Amino acid sequence: MGLFLDFNPFDNLLCILLGISFTVWFTLLLVFIIVPAIFGVSFGIRQLYMKTLLKIFEWATHRIERGAKDNNHLFVSDGNRDLDHASEFEMSDIFYFCRQGVESIMDDEVTKRFSAEELESWNLLTRSNYNFQHISLRLTVLWGLGVVIRYGFLLPLRVTLAFTGVGLLVVLTSIIGFLPNGRMKNFLSEQVHLMCYRICVRALTAIITYHDSENKPKNGGICVANHTSPIDVIILASDGCYAMVGQIHGGLMGVIQKSMVKACPHIWFERSEVKDRHLVAKRLSDHVEDKTKLPILIFPEGTCINNTSVMMFKKGSFEIGSTVYPVAIKYDPRFGDAFWNSSQFGMVNYLLRMMSSWAIVCSVWYLPPMTREEGEDAVQFANRVKAAIARQGGLVDLLWDGGLKRGKVKDTFKEEQQKLYSKMLVGTQEDRSRS
Amino acid sequence: MGSRASTLLREEEIEEIKKETGFSHSQITRLYSRFTSLDKGENGTLSREDFQRIPELAINPLGDRIINAFFPEGEDQVNFRGFMRTLAHFRPIEDNEKNKDPTASEPLNSRSNKLLFAFRLYDLDRDDKISRDELLQVLRMMVGVNISDEQLGSIADRTIQEADQNGDNSISFNEFIKVLEKVDVEQKMSIRFLH
């Protein structure tokens, strides 16, 4: 009996303590995160956090011994000097192709865009730790502390916020769907979307700097941006309202998509409709002509690239003929790599990795609007926009197609090379036959 | 991190590769991370598909022949040692290596071995002779559809005529060396490394 009596007070105490901590927890959450998200203000907590982290990373890097390291190239490429002797075939011509080939085996411009960027300093995440094998005791302790903080404190916090944000989005947009179409509905829908995206931004601890907001996309335009991860959408949509374009998915994504479209017109396609390019173009241009509808958000690369370069833009969005508002997004990889390597991780795995990183720090530049000029076709227009985005974001402008992540390169490129070589040979053959 | 740890390069292996190929420690580790990034199956070896995934190599007219050079006769997988051994042919010849001890085995990047690498690109059936057919096939790979059969045939005939010395209508390795004796093979078949 004595033992039994002993348990009760402790149980009570435990319950009371739990109850208090939950209440405190939720109040803090509400005051510091959710309420500011609703009104779009910021306490500056995240900026302070970022500065502290940077100091720690600098210290960590100094502790690690690093020799001089060139991150970009292993060798010096001599270019095309060898094949310009412009005469007849020699057995040594093979050397040119041979060397080009082996150089591309050692290092090429394309395949390295599809895996995460190598970092110069270590940010205490083992996932970025490719080349750092020397770790001192102090650093390991620091890393361990980092793991505890990230998984024990930050991750649960962020997951709670994420669920709150998504849940609110679904519920509120469904409610708004019942209102009659009109200005009130549009206004409310915008506010709800913005609020929920802001909560999601805080769920990722994303610290975003927006530049040149006077160029923000307007109704009837198309917003075009480089693509690194699905988070790009959240980053852009928390600062402005867009009509999304995409395929309808099943599951949770599908639920979110269906409720979003009740509140304002997004453009969702069935899987079967995606292949029909004319249908897609028609729906996009119909939407764009209606000036009361929000600007469309499109990622023309068609796939996620690792944020060191911008790959070929698909021309579809540039054929529609409306104003294009380019946006450049550049992530700071020191805090967490935002690139989604979809062949390596699924979506859930990826989101967990994002939520257990230190933070997502990025810069968004709104570039001045561009329109297609006289005599310019869609492809040239697309390349012009791409160059502008690459320049602003400090990314490498590549002609290669992002589709190379999964598919093979087209044979036409090889045929080009063969043609060039043949021209060199045949040119001299013709001379010989004439003489 | 688990699977990555098991494929980490050990110090002894690095030393062995250094001795065999002449690459420096940092070059070997750098090329090892390149090797692992190409190895999509993560099984420590590369297949032909892994090479073909490099777009710049896929559009090279002689891409397939170059890829073939990495794989020993009849095999479909190449491990890191084999990979480095083949790449070693393209290491530049350093001055202090030129007058080495003649009894030591020839380094992989000697002029003769570089020429052998190129010879094997032509010699499709590995019978140590470049026949007219083989030459034609390789020429066809380099020019695509842009030159007619007759023109290509005459180019091949002329080349064999100039090179062939013993009248067997094909080019042996020695004849190959003779034809290219004035060519700066060391420069054309070398890739300059930064460190």
PDB file of N, CA and C in Angstrom, chain A residues 251-301:
ATOM      1  N   GLY A 251      -2.927  10.901 -53.627  1.00  0.00           N
ATOM      2  CA  GLY A 251      -2.505  11.018 -52.234  1.00  0.00           C
ATOM      3  C   GLY A 251      -2.628  12.410 -51.671  1.00  0.00           C
ATOM      4  N   LEU A 252      -1.739  12.723 -50.746  1.00  0.00           N
ATOM      5  CA  LEU A 252      -1.807  13.999 -50.019  1.00  0.00           C
ATOM      6  C   LEU A 252      -1.665  15.182 -50.968  1.00  0.00           C
ATOM      7  N   MET A 253      -0.701  15.057 -51.911  1.00  0.00           N
ATOM      8  CA  MET A 253      -0.498  16.138 -52.889  1.00  0.00           C
ATOM      9  C   MET A 253      -1.807  16.427 -53.611  1.00  0.00           C
ATOM     10  N   GLY A 254      -2.499  15.360 -54.017  1.00  0.00           N
ATOM     11  CA  GLY A 254      -3.747  15.529 -54.759  1.00  0.00           C
ATOM     12  C   GLY A 254      -4.786  16.274 -53.941  1.00  0.00           C
ATOM     13  N   VAL A 255      -4.881  15.921 -52.669  1.00  0.00           N
ATOM     14  CA  VAL A 255      -5.844  16.601 -51.787  1.00  0.00           C
ATOM     15  C   VAL A 255      -5.540  18.091 -51.712  1.00  0.00           C
ATOM     16  N   ILE A 256      -4.250  18.401 -51.526  1.00  0.00           N
ATOM     17  CA  ILE A 256      -3.853  19.809 -51.439  1.00  0.00           C
ATOM     18  C   ILE A 256      -4.198  20.528 -52.735  1.00  0.00           C
ATOM     19  N   GLN A 257      -3.863  19.873 -53.872  1.00  0.00           N
ATOM     20  CA  GLN A 257      -4.105  20.513 -55.159  1.00  0.00           C
ATOM     21  C   GLN A 257      -5.598  20.788 -55.368  1.00  0.00           C
ATOM     22  N   LYS A 258      -6.422  19.789 -55.041  1.00  0.00           N
ATOM     23  CA  LYS A 258      -7.860  19.972 -55.283  1.00  0.00           C
ATOM     24  C   LYS A 258      -8.443  21.079 -54.424  1.00  0.00           C
ATOM     25  N   SER A 259      -7.973  21.185 -53.195  1.00  0.00           N
ATOM     26  CA  SER A 259      -8.559  22.235 -52.359  1.00  0.00           C
ATOM     27  C   SER A 259      -8.038  23.608 -52.758  1.00  0.00           C
ATOM     28  N   MET A 260      -6.763  23.661 -53.221  1.00  0.00           N
ATOM     29  CA  MET A 260      -6.231  24.954 -53.644  1.00  0.00           C
ATOM     30  C   MET A 260      -7.028  25.512 -54.807  1.00  0.00           C
ATOM     31  N   VAL A 261      -7.396  24.626 -55.734  1.00  0.00           N
ATOM     32  CA  VAL A 261      -8.049  25.111 -56.937  1.00  0.00           C
ATOM     33  C   VAL A 261      -9.467  25.596 -56.655  1.00  0.00           C
ATOM     34  N   LYS A 262     -10.014  25.245 -55.485  1.00  0.00           N
ATOM     35  CA  LYS A 262     -11.350  25.769 -55.140  1.00  0.00           C
ATOM     36  C   LYS A 262     -11.280  27.258 -54.851  1.00  0.00           C
ATOM     37  N   ALA A 263     -10.168  27.689 -54.300  1.00  0.00           N
ATOM     38  CA  ALA A 263     -10.099  29.090 -53.887  1.00  0.00           C
ATOM     39  C   ALA A 263      -9.668  30.004 -55.026  1.00  0.00           C
ATOM     40  N   CYS A 264      -8.746  29.547 -55.872  1.00  0.00           N
ATOM     41  CA  CYS A 264      -8.376  30.390 -57.003  1.00  0.00           C
ATOM     42  C   CYS A 264      -7.899  29.509 -58.136  1.00  0.00           C
ATOM     43  N   PRO A 265      -8.006  29.986 -59.375  1.00  0.00           N
ATOM     44  CA  PRO A 265      -7.786  29.086 -60.510  1.00  0.00           C
ATOM     45  C   PRO A 265      -6.318  28.723 -60.735  1.00  0.00           C
ATOM     46  N   HIS A 266      -5.937  27.524 -60.298  1.00  0.00           N
ATOM     47  CA  HIS A 266      -4.641  26.984 -60.683  1.00  0.00           C
ATOM     48  C   HIS A 266      -4.855  26.107 -61.903  1.00  0.00           C
ATOM     49  N   ILE A 267      -3.756  25.747 -62.579  1.00  0.00           N
ATOM     50  CA  ILE A 267      -3.893  24.941 -63.792  1.00  0.00           C
ATOM     51  C   ILE A 267      -3.333  23.560 -63.522  1.00  0.00           C
ATOM     52  N   TRP A 268      -4.220  22.624 -63.240  1.00  0.00           N
ATOM     53  CA  TRP A 268      -3.769  21.259 -63.015  1.00  0.00           C
ATOM     54  C   TRP A 268      -4.151  20.406 -64.213  1.00  0.00           C
ATOM     55  N   PHE A 269      -3.217  19.554 -64.628  1.00  0.00           N
ATOM     56  CA  PHE A 269      -3.474  18.673 -65.761  1.00  0.00           C
ATOM     57  C   PHE A 269      -3.588  17.237 -65.320  1.00  0.00           C
ATOM     58  N   GLU A 270      -4.485  16.503 -66.005  1.00  0.00           N
ATOM     59  CA  GLU A 270      -4.476  15.063 -65.814  1.00  0.00           C
ATOM     60  C   GLU A 270      -3.232  14.516 -66.482  1.00  0.00           C
ATOM     61  N   ARG A 271      -2.808  13.349 -66.046  1.00  0.00           N
ATOM     62  CA  ARG A 271      -1.599  12.744 -66.597  1.00  0.00           C
ATOM     63  C   ARG A 271      -1.690  12.588 -68.105  1.00  0.00           C
ATOM     64  N   SER A 272      -2.889  12.217 -68.605  1.00  0.00           N
ATOM     65  CA  SER A 272      -3.036  11.979 -70.042  1.00  0.00           C
ATOM     66  C   SER A 272      -2.919  13.272 -70.826  1.00  0.00           C
ATOM     67  N   GLU A 273      -3.341  14.393 -70.205  1.00  0.00           N
ATOM     68  CA  GLU A 273      -3.334  15.650 -70.938  1.00  0.00           C
ATOM     69  C   GLU A 273      -1.939  16.230 -71.077  1.00  0.00           C
ATOM     70  N   VAL A 274      -1.029  15.794 -70.213  1.00  0.00           N
ATOM     71  CA  VAL A 274       0.299  16.407 -70.190  1.00  0.00           C
ATOM     72  C   VAL A 274       1.017  16.232 -71.521  1.00  0.00           C
ATOM     73  N   LYS A 275       0.797  15.094 -72.185  1.00  0.00           N
ATOM     74  CA  LYS A 275       1.526  14.836 -73.435  1.00  0.00           C
ATOM     75  C   LYS A 275       1.029  15.723 -74.562  1.00  0.00           C
ATOM     76  N   ASP A 276      -0.205  16.164 -74.480  1.00  0.00           N
ATOM     77  CA  ASP A 276      -0.792  16.925 -75.575  1.00  0.00           C
ATOM     78  C   ASP A 276      -0.339  18.373 -75.488  1.00  0.00           C
ATOM     79  N   ARG A 277       0.692  18.717 -76.266  1.00  0.00           N
ATOM     80  CA  ARG A 277       1.294  20.033 -76.132  1.00  0.00           C
ATOM     81  C   ARG A 277       0.349  21.147 -76.533  1.00  0.00           C
ATOM     82  N   HIS A 278      -0.521  20.863 -77.512  1.00  0.00           N
ATOM     83  CA  HIS A 278      -1.444  21.918 -77.933  1.00  0.00           C
ATOM     84  C   HIS A 278      -2.438  22.252 -76.840  1.00  0.00           C
ATOM     85  N   LEU A 279      -2.925  21.208 -76.189  1.00  0.00           N
ATOM     86  CA  LEU A 279      -3.882  21.432 -75.104  1.00  0.00           C
ATOM     87  C   LEU A 279      -3.250  22.255 -73.997  1.00  0.00           C
ATOM     88  N   VAL A 280      -2.024  21.873 -73.649  1.00  0.00           N
ATOM     89  CA  VAL A 280      -1.313  22.589 -72.594  1.00  0.00           C
ATOM     90  C   VAL A 280      -1.151  24.056 -72.979  1.00  0.00           C
ATOM     91  N   ALA A 281      -0.694  24.289 -74.211  1.00  0.00           N
ATOM     92  CA  ALA A 281      -0.459  25.660 -74.653  1.00  0.00           C
ATOM     93  C   ALA A 281      -1.763  26.445 -74.641  1.00  0.00           C
ATOM     94  N   LYS A 282      -2.861  25.783 -75.072  1.00  0.00           N
ATOM     95  CA  LYS A 282      -4.145  26.490 -75.121  1.00  0.00           C
ATOM     96  C   LYS A 282      -4.600  26.903 -73.729  1.00  0.00           C
ATOM     97  N   ARG A 283      -4.517  25.986 -72.782  1.00  0.00           N
ATOM     98  CA  ARG A 283      -4.971  26.330 -71.427  1.00  0.00           C
ATOM     99  C   ARG A 283      -4.133  27.451 -70.841  1.00  0.00           C
ATOM    100  N   LEU A 284      -2.817  27.384 -71.094  1.00  0.00           N
ATOM    101  CA  LEU A 284      -1.948  28.433 -70.562  1.00  0.00           C
ATOM    102  C   LEU A 284      -2.295  29.778 -71.183  1.00  0.00           C
ATOM    103  N   SER A 285      -2.487  29.807 -72.506  1.00  0.00           N
ATOM    104  CA  SER A 285      -2.741  31.106 -73.119  1.00  0.00           C
ATOM    105  C   SER A 285      -4.124  31.626 -72.753  1.00  0.00           C
ATOM    106  N   ASP A 286      -5.102  30.742 -72.556  1.00  0.00           N
ATOM    107  CA  ASP A 286      -6.413  31.207 -72.088  1.00  0.00           C
ATOM    108  C   ASP A 286      -6.281  31.879 -70.733  1.00  0.00           C
ATOM    109  N   HIS A 287      -5.510  31.242 -69.868  1.00  0.00           N
ATOM    110  CA  HIS A 287      -5.354  31.788 -68.521  1.00  0.00           C
ATOM    111  C   HIS A 287      -4.678  33.145 -68.567  1.00  0.00           C
ATOM    112  N   VAL A 288      -3.660  33.239 -69.419  1.00  0.00           N
ATOM    113  CA  VAL A 288      -2.866  34.458 -69.474  1.00  0.00           C
ATOM    114  C   VAL A 288      -3.690  35.630 -70.012  1.00  0.00           C
ATOM    115  N   GLU A 289      -4.626  35.331 -70.926  1.00  0.00           N
ATOM    116  CA  GLU A 289      -5.403  36.419 -71.505  1.00  0.00           C
ATOM    117  C   GLU A 289      -6.377  37.027 -70.521  1.00  0.00           C
ATOM    118  N   ASP A 290      -6.802  36.243 -69.548  1.00  0.00           N
ATOM    119  CA  ASP A 290      -7.738  36.750 -68.554  1.00  0.00           C
ATOM    120  C   ASP A 290      -6.972  37.562 -67.520  1.00  0.00           C
ATOM    121  N   LYS A 291      -7.068  38.866 -67.597  1.00  0.00           N
ATOM    122  CA  LYS A 291      -6.219  39.714 -66.756  1.00  0.00           C
ATOM    123  C   LYS A 291      -6.575  39.679 -65.282  1.00  0.00           C
ATOM    124  N   THR A 292      -7.718  39.077 -64.947  1.00  0.00           N
ATOM    125  CA  THR A 292      -8.028  39.016 -63.522  1.00  0.00           C
ATOM    126  C   THR A 292      -7.346  37.831 -62.866  1.00  0.00           C
ATOM    127  N   LYS A 293      -6.781  36.962 -63.695  1.00  0.00           N
ATOM    128  CA  LYS A 293      -6.164  35.778 -63.120  1.00  0.00           C
ATOM    129  C   LYS A 293      -4.701  36.033 -62.781  1.00  0.00           C
ATOM    130  N   LEU A 294      -4.206  35.262 -61.822  1.00  0.00           N
ATOM    131  CA  LEU A 294      -2.863  35.482 -61.308  1.00  0.00           C
ATOM    132  C   LEU A 294      -1.798  35.058 -62.315  1.00  0.00           C
ATOM    133  N   PRO A 295      -0.579  35.594 -62.182  1.00  0.00           N
ATOM    134  CA  PRO A 295       0.486  35.162 -63.093  1.00  0.00           C
ATOM    135  C   PRO A 295       0.830  33.690 -62.889  1.00  0.00           C
ATOM    136  N   ILE A 296       1.202  33.050 -63.996  1.00  0.00           N
ATOM    137  CA  ILE A 296       1.511  31.620 -63.948  1.00  0.00           C
ATOM    138  C   ILE A 296       2.960  31.423 -63.530  1.00  0.00           C
ATOM    139  N   LEU A 297       3.208  30.405 -62.727  1.00  0.00           N
ATOM    140  CA  LEU A 297       4.569  30.090 -62.305  1.00  0.00           C
ATOM    141  C   LEU A 297       5.033  28.830 -63.026  1.00  0.00           C
ATOM    142  N   ILE A 298       6.127  28.952 -63.777  1.00  0.00           N
ATOM    143  CA  ILE A 298       6.613  27.806 -64.554  1.00  0.00           C
ATOM    144  C   ILE A 298       8.115  27.634 -64.355  1.00  0.00           C
ATOM    145  N   PHE A 299       8.561  26.388 -64.325  1.00  0.00           N
ATOM    146  CA  PHE A 299       9.993  26.092 -64.259  1.00  0.00           C
ATOM    147  C   PHE A 299      10.403  25.424 -65.567  1.00  0.00           C
ATOM    148  N   PRO A 300      10.950  26.183 -66.504  1.00  0.00           N
ATOM    149  CA  PRO A 300      11.147  25.635 -67.850  1.00  0.00           C
ATOM    150  C   PRO A 300      12.256  24.600 -67.991  1.00  0.00           C
ATOM    151  N   GLU A 301      13.106  24.427 -66.959  1.00  0.00           N
ATOM    152  CA  GLU A 301      14.144  23.412 -67.130  1.00  0.00           C
ATOM    153  C   GLU A 301      13.529  22.026 -67.131  1.00  0.00           C
TER     154      GLU A 301
END
